[in-house]
Coordinates of C-alpha atoms in Angstrom, one line a residue:
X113 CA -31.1 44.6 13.9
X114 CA -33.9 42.3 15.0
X115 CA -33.0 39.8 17.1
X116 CA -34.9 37.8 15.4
X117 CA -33.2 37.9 12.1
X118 CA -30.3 37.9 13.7
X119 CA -30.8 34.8 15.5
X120 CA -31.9 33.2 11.9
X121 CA -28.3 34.6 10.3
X122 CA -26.5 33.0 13.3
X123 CA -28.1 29.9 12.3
X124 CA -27.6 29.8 8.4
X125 CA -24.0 30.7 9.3
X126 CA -23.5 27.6 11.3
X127 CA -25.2 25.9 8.9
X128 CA -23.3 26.7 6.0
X129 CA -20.2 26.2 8.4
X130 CA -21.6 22.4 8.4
X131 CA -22.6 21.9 5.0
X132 CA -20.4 23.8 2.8
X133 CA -17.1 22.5 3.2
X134 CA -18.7 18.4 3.4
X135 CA -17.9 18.1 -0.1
X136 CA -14.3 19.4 0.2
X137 CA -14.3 16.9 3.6
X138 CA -15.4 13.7 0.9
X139 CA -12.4 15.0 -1.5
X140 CA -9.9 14.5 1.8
X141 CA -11.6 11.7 2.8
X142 CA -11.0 9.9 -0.2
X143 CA -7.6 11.0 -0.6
X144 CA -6.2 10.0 3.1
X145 CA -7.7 6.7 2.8
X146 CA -6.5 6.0 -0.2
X147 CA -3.4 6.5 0.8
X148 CA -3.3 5.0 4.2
X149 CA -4.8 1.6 3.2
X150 CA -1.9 0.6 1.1
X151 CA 0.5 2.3 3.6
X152 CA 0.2 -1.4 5.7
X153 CA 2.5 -4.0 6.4
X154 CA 3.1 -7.4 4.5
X155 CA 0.1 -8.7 4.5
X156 CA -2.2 -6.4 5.5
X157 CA -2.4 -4.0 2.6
X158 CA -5.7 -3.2 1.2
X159 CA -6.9 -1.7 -2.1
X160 CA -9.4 1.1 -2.6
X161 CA -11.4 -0.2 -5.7
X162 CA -14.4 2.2 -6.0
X163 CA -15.7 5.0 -4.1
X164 CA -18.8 6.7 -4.7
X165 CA -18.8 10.3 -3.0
X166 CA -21.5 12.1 -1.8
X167 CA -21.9 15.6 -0.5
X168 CA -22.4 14.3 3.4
X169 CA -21.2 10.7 3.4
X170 CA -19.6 8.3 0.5
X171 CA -19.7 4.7 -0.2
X172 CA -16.3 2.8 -0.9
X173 CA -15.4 -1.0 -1.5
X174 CA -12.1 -2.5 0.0
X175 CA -10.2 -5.2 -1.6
X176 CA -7.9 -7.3 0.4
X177 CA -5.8 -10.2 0.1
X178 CA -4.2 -12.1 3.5
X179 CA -0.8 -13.2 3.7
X180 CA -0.2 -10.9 0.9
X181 CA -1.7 -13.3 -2.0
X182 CA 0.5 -16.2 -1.6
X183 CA -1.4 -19.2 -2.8
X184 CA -1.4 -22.0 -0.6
X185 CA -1.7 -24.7 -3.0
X186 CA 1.7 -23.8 -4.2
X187 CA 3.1 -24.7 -1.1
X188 CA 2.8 -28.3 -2.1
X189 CA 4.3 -30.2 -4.8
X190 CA 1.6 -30.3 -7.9
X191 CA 0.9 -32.7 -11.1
X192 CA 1.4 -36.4 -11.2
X193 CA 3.3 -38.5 -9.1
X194 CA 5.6 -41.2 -10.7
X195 CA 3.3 -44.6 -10.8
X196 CA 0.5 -42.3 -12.2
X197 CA -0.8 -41.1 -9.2
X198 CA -2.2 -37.5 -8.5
X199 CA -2.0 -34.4 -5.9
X200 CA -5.0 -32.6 -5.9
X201 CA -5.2 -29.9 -3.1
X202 CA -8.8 -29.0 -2.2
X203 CA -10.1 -25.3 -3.7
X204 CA -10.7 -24.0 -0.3
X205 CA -7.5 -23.3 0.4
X206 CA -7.0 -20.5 -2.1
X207 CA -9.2 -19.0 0.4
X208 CA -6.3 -18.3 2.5
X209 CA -4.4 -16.3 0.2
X210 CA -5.3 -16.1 -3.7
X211 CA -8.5 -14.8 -2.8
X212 CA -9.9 -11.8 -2.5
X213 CA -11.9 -10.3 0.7
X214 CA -14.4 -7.3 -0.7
X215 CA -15.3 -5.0 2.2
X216 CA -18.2 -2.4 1.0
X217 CA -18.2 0.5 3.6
X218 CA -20.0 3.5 4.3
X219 CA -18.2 6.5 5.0
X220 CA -19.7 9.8 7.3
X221 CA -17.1 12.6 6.4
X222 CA -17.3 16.0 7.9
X223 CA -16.3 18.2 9.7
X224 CA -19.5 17.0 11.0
X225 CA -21.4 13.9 10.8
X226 CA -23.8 11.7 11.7
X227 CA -24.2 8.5 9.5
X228 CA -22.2 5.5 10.6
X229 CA -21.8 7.1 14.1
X230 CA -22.4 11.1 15.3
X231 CA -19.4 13.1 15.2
X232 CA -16.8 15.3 14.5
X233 CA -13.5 15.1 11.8
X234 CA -12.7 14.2 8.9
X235 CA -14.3 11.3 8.6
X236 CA -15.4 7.7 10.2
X237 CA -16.0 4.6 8.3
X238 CA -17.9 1.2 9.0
X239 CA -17.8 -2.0 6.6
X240 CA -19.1 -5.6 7.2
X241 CA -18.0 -8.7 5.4
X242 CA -20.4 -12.2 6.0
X243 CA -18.4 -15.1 5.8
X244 CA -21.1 -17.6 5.9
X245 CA -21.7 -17.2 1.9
X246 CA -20.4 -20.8 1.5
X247 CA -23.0 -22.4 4.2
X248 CA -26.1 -23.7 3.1
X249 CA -29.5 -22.8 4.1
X250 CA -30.1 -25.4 6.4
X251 CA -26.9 -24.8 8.6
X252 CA -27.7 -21.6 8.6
X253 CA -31.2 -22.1 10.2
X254 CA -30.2 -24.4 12.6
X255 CA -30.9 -23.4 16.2
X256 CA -27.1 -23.1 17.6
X257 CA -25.8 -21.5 14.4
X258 CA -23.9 -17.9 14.7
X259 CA -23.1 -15.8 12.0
X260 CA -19.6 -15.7 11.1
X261 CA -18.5 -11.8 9.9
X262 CA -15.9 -9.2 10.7
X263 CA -16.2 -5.4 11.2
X264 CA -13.9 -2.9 9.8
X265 CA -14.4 0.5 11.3
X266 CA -11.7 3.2 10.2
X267 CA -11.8 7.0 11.6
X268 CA -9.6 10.2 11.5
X269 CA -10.1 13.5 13.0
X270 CA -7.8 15.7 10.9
X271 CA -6.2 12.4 9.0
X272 CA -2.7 13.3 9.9
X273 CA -3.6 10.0 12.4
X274 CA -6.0 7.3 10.8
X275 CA -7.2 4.6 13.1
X276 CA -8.8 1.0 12.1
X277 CA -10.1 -1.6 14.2
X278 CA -11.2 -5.0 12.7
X279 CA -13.4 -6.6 14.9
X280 CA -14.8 -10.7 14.1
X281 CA -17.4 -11.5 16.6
X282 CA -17.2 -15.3 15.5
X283 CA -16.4 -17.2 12.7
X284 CA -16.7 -20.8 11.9
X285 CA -14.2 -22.3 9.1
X286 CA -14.0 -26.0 7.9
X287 CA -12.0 -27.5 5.3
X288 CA -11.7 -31.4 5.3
X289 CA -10.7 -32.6 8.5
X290 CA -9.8 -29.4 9.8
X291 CA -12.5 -27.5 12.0
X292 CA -12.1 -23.9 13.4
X293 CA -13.4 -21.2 15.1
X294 CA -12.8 -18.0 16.9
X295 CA -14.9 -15.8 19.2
X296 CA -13.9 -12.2 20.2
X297 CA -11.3 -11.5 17.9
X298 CA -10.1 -8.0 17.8
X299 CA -7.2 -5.9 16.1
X300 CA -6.5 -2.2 16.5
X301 CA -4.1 0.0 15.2
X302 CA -3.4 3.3 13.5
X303 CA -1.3 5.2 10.5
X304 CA 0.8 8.1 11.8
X305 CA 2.1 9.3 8.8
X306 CA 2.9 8.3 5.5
X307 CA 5.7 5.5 6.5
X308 CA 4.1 4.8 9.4
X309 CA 1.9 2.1 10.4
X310 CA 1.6 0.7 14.1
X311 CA -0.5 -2.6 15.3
X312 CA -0.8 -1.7 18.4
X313 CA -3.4 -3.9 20.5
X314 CA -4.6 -7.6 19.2
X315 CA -7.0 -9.8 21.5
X316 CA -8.8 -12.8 21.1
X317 CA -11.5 -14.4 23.6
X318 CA -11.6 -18.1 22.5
X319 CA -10.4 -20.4 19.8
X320 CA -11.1 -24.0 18.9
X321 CA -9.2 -26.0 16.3
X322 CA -9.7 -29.8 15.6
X323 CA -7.9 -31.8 13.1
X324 CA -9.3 -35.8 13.1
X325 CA -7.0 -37.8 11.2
X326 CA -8.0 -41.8 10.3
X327 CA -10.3 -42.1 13.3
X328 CA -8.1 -40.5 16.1
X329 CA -8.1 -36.5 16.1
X330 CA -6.8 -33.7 18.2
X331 CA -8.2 -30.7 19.8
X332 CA -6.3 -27.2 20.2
X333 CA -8.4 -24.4 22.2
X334 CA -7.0 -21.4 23.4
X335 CA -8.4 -18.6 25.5
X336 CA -7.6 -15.2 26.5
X337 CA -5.1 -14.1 23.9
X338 CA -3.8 -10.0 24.3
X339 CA -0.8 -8.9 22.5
X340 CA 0.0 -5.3 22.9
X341 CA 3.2 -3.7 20.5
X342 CA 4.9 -0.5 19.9
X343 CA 6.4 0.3 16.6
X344 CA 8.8 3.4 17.8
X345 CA 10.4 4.0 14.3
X346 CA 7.1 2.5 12.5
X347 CA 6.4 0.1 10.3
X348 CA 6.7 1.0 6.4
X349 CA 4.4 -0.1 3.7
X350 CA 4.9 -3.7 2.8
X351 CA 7.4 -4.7 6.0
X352 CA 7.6 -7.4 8.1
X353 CA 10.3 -6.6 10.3
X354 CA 11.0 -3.5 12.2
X355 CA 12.4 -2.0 15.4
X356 CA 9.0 -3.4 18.0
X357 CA 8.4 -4.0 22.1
X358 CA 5.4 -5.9 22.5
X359 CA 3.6 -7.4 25.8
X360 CA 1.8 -10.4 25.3
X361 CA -0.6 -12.8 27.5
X362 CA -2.5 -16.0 27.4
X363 CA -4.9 -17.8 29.6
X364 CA -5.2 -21.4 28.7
X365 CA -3.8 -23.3 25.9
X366 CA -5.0 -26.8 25.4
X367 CA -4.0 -29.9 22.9
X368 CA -6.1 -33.0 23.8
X369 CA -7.0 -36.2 22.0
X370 CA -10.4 -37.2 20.1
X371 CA -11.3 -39.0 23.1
X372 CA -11.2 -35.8 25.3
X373 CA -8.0 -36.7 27.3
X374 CA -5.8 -33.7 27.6
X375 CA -2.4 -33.9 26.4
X376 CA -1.5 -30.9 27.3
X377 CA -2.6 -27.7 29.5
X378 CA -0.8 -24.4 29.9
X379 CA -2.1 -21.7 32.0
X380 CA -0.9 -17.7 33.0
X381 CA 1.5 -16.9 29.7
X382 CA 3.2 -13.8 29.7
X383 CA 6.0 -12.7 27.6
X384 CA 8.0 -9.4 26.8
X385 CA 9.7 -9.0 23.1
X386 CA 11.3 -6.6 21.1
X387 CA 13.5 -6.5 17.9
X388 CA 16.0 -4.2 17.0
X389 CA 18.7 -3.6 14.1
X390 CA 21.9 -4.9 14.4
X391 CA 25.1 -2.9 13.1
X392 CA 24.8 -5.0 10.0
X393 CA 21.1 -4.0 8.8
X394 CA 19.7 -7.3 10.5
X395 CA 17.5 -7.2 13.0
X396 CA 17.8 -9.2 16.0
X397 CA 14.7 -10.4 18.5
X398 CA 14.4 -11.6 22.2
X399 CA 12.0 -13.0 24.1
X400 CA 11.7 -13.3 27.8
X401 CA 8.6 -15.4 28.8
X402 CA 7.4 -17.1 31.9
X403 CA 4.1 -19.9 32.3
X404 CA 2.5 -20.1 35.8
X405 CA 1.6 -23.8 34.9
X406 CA 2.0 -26.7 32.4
X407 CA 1.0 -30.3 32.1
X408 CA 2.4 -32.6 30.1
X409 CA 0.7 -35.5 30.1
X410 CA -0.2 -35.5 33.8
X411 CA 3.0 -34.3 34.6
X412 CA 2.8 -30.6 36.3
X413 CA 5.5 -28.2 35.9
X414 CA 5.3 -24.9 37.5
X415 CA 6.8 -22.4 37.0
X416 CA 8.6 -22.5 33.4
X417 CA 10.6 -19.6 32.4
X418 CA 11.9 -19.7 28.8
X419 CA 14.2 -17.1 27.2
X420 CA 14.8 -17.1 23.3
X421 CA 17.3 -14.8 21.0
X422 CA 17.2 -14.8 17.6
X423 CA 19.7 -12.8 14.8
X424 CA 20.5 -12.4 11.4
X425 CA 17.1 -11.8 10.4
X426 CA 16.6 -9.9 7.0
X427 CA 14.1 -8.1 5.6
X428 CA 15.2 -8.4 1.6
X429 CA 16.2 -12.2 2.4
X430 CA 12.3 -12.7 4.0
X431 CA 10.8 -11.0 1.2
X432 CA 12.7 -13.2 -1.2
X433 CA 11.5 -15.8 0.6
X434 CA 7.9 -15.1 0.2
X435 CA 8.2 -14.6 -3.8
X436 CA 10.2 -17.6 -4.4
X437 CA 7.2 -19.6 -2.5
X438 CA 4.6 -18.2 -5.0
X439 CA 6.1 -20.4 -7.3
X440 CA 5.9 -23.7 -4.9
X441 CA 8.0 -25.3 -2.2
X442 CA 8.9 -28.8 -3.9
X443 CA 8.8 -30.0 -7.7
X444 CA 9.1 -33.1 -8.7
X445 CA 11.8 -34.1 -11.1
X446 CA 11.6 -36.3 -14.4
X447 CA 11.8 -40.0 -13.1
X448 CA 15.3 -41.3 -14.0
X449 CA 15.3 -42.8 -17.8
X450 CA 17.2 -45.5 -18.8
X451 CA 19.8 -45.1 -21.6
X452 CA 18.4 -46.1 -24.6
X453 CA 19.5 -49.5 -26.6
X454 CA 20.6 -49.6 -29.9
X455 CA 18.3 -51.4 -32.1
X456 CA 21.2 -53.5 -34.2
X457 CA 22.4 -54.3 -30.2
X458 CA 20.5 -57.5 -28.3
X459 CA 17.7 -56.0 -25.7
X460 CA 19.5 -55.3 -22.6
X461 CA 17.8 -56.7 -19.7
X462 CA 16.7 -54.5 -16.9
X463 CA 18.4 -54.1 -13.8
X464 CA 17.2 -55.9 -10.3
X465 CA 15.5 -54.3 -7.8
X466 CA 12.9 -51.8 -7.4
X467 CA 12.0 -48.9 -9.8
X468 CA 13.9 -45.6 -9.6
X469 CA 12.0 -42.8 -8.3
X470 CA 12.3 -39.7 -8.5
X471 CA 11.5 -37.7 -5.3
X472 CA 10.4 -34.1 -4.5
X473 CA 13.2 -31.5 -4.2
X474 CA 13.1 -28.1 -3.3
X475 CA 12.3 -25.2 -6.1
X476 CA 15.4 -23.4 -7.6
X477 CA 14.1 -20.1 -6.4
X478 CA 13.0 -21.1 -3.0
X479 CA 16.8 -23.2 -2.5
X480 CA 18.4 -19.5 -3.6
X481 CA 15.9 -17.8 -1.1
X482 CA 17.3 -20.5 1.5
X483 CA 20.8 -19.9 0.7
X484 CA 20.5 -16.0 0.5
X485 CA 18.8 -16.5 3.9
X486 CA 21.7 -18.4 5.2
X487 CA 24.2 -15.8 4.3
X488 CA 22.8 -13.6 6.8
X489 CA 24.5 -15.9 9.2
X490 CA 21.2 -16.5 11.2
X491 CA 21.5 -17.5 14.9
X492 CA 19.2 -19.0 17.8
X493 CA 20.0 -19.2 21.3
X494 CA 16.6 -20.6 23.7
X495 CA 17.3 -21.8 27.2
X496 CA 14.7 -23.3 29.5
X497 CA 14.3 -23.7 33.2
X498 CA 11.2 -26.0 34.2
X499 CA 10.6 -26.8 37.8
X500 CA 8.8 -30.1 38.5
X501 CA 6.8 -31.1 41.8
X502 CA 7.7 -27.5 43.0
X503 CA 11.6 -28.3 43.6
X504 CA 13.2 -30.1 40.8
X505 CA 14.8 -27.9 38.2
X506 CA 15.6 -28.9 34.8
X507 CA 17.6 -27.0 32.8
X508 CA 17.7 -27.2 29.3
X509 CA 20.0 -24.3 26.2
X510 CA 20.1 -24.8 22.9
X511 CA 22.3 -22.7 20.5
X512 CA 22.5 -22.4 16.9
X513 CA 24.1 -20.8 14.1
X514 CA 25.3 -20.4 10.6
X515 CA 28.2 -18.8 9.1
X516 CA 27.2 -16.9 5.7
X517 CA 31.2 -16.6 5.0
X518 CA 31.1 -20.6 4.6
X519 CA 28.1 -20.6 2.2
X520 CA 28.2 -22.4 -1.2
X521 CA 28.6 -20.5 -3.9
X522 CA 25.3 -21.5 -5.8
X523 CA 22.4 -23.0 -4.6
X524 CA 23.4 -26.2 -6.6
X525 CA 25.9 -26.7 -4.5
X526 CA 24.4 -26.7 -1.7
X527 CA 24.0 -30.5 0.4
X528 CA 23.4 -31.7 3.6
X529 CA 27.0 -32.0 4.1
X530 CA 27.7 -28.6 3.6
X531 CA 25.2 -27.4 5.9
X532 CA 26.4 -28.6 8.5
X533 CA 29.9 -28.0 7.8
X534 CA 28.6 -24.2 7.8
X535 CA 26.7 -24.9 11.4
X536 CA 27.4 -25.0 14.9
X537 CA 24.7 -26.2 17.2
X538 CA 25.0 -27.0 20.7
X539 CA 22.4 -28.7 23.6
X540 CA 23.3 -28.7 27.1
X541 CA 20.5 -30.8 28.8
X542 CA 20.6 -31.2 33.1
X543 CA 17.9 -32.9 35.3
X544 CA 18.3 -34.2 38.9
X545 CA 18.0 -37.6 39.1
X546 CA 14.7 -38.4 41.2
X547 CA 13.1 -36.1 38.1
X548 CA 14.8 -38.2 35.6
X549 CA 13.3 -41.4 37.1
X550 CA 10.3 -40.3 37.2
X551 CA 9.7 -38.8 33.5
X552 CA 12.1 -40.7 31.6
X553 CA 12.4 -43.7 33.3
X554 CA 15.0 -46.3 34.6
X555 CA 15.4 -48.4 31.4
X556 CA 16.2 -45.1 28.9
X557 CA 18.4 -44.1 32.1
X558 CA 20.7 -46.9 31.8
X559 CA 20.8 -47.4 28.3
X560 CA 21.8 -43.8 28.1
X561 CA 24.4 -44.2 30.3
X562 CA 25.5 -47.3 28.7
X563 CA 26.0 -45.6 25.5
X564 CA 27.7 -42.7 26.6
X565 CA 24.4 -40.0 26.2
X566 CA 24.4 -39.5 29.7
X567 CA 26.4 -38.3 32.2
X568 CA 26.1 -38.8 36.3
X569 CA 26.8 -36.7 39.1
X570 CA 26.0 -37.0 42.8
X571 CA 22.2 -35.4 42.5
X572 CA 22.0 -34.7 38.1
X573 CA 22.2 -36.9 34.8
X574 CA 23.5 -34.3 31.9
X575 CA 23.5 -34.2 28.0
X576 CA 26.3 -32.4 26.1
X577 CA 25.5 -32.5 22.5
X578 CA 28.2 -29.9 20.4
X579 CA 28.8 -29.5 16.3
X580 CA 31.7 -27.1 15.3
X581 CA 33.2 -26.9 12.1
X582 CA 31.3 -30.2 10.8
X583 CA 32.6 -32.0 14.2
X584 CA 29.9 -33.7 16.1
X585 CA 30.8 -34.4 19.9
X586 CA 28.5 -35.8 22.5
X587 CA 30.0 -35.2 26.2
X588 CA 33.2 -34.1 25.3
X589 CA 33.7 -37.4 22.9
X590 CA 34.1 -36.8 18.9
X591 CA 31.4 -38.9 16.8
X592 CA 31.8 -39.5 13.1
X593 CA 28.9 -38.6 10.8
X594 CA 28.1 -40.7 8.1
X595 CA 27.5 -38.8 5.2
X596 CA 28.4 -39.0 1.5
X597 CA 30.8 -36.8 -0.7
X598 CA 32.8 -34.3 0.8
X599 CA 31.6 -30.5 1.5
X600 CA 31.1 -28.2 -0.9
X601 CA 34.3 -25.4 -0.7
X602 CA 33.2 -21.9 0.1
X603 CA 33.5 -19.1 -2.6
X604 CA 36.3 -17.3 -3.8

């Protein structure tokens, strides 16, 4: 045969190699993401709409709502307040969760392609989303404006592994009083099966957050954020708590006042975490972290070493959580009415003093989500050890927990009483004394000591502050606690 021709069959064969099976590549394409984007955690989950295929590339719109669609207004008590006066929460806030985010991308499916970026697989994806649709022209024209967008790229070479990366060079968000932005931010991850979802790597160059408040304001910036995480069982679709090991870091953290004077400055974080499942079906986490350096209103404490534990946490009880708070945190009852008089009777006068009124109270599905949380018999544990002027160390534990087997047996039931008859909590609080003169000072000193709150050693004041089965003692001494009607009994 001619070499030639056969030179021009080798060539049509790799050609039809290429360009036959593209539409077959779309069909799978389609398909895996599909699949994948609702295969997120809590949260995170994202909708395939529409998707237009085409015989090299497709077009496809994302819909996606954060925190999972939980409408911030109803966070907050709603309607008219007794005396006639009104919440109203502004309409920006919906943004946070009600809203939806539309992300139109373009989609290069192979097994190879060149659109969005040359390659080979099954596909890669790219979609942008401007957030500066709410700013007019004139702030958008001004000389130090930036655009405020994110990226969402998401690529798989045979789609049994799909990887996404959302990248937000800058954005710029104001509502009220409250300013904030973010430069840098980045989140990477990837699906690894159907049940399977890992974050694995989230960064973050710079934020800035200012809240002014009556004519006085604060400033939050931090700087050099990266949080790295391993999901070694997964994370199934719609989670928010699984089996995790995570590395974190941050440069700078920052609060100061309007009038630029820092408040307070921590440098060099670094903290190891994990969760894992108890033998009950909660999951436990711990935290070991350590800060190079931390001011506190020009007081320097270096190093500081904190280590946390928390338990009983459940997913069902979390999830139950976040329904019940679609509905609202607080309502406000009907204002107390008076009885009314019988028209034969003389008008009865009304009583001294100042109007009832009826105050906010917690939603009956968000006090059943509280109670079903408590049942899980959640637990803290957190100790401290700071070390000020480079040789005085303050120690500092606090403990916590509830037992579910003392729970009410409704959610009506439930008072302050009872909680804490359900509670133990503990602080155990030592400082040396040239510290203690120096950052609390001798008048609180004395008065402390006066009243019992603190004890003395040779080089330490101390703090022993203990509640056990509704008993409050303070350095060994028992303390009554005011508090009205008795406990409620525990079921059964």
């Amino acid at each position: 045969m001619n070499r030639k021709v056969i030179a021009v069959v080798v060539v049509l064969l790799v050609a039809a190699a290429v360009v036959l099976p593209a539409g077959y590549f779309g069909q799978v394409a389609e398909t895996t993401m599909k699949n994948r984007m609702a295969n997120m955690p809590y949260g995170f989950q994202m909708e395939l709409t529409d998707y237009q295929r085409g015989w090299f590339s497709s077009t496809a719109r994302l819909e996606w709502q954060p925190l999972g669609g939980l409408p911030m207004p109803g966070m907050l008590p709603q309607g008219p307040l007794p005396g006639g006066a009104a919440l109203d929460f502004p309409p920006p806030l919906e943004i946070l969760g009600s809203e939806l985010i539309a992300i139109d991308i373009e989609i290069a499916h192979g097994p190879v392609f060149f659109a969005v970026a040359p390659g080979i697989g099954l596909f890669s994806a790219r979609g942008r989303v401007d957030l500066d649709d709410g700013a007019s022209s004139a702030d958008q024209d001004a000389p130090d404006s930036r655009d405020s967008y994110m990226e969402l790229y998401v690529s798989s070479f045979t789609g049994a592994t799909v990887n996404n990366r959302l990248e937000v060079p800058y954005l710029e968000w104001g509502l009220g009083p409250l300013t904030l932005s973010l430069a840098g931010a980045l989140v990477e991850g990837e699906w690894t099966g159907p049940g399977s979802f890992q974050l694995q790597f989230l960064a973050m160059e710079n934020m800035e957050m200012n809240i002014g408040l009556a004519g006085t304001g604060v400033s939050v910036s931090l700087s050099d954020l990266d949080s790295r995480t391993e999901y070694p069982q997964g994370l199934e679709s719609g989670a928010i708590l699984a089996v995790t090991e995570s590395i974190s870091s941050v440069g700078e953290l920052r609060v100061g006042s309007s009038g630029g004077n820092t408040v307070m400055r921590m440098t060099g974080l670094s903290s190891v975490d994990s969760m894992s499942m108890e033998e009950n079906g909660t999951y436990r986490t711990g935290s070991d972290a350590t800060i190079e350096s931390a001011e506190f209103l020009d007081r320097e404490f270096a190093p500081i070493e904190i280590k946390q534990v928390a338990g009983g946490l459940s997913e069902a009880s979390l999830l139950k959580l976040l329904a019940a708070l679609d509905g609202g945190i607080f309502e406000i009852p009907p204002s107390p009415q008076m009885p009314e008089n019988d028209p034969q009777a003389p008008a009865a006068t009304p009583p001294a003093g100042p109007a009832l009124v009826a105050m906010p109270q917690l939603t009956p599905e968000v006090s059943e989500a509280v109670r079903a949380m408590l049942a899980d018999s959640p637990y803290t544990d957190i100790s401290a050890v700071l070390t000020y002027k480079g040789e005085h160390v303050i120690d500092l534990r606090i403990r916590q927990s509830f037992d579910g087997e003392r729970l009410p047996a409704t959610a009506d039931m439930m008072n302050m009483l009872g909680l804490l008859s359900m509670m133990d909590y503990a602080v155990d609080f030592e400082i040396p004394i040239a510290a203690a003169e120096d950052l609390i000072g001798q008048g609180i000193i004395q008065m402390g000591l006066m009243q019992g709150l603190l004890q003395q050693t040779e080089t330490t004041y101390s703090l022993s502050v203990a509640l056990e089965n509704g008993t409050l003692t303070i350095n060994g001494r028992p303390m009554p606690i005011p508090m009205m009607g008795p406990p409620p009994a525990p079921p059964g």
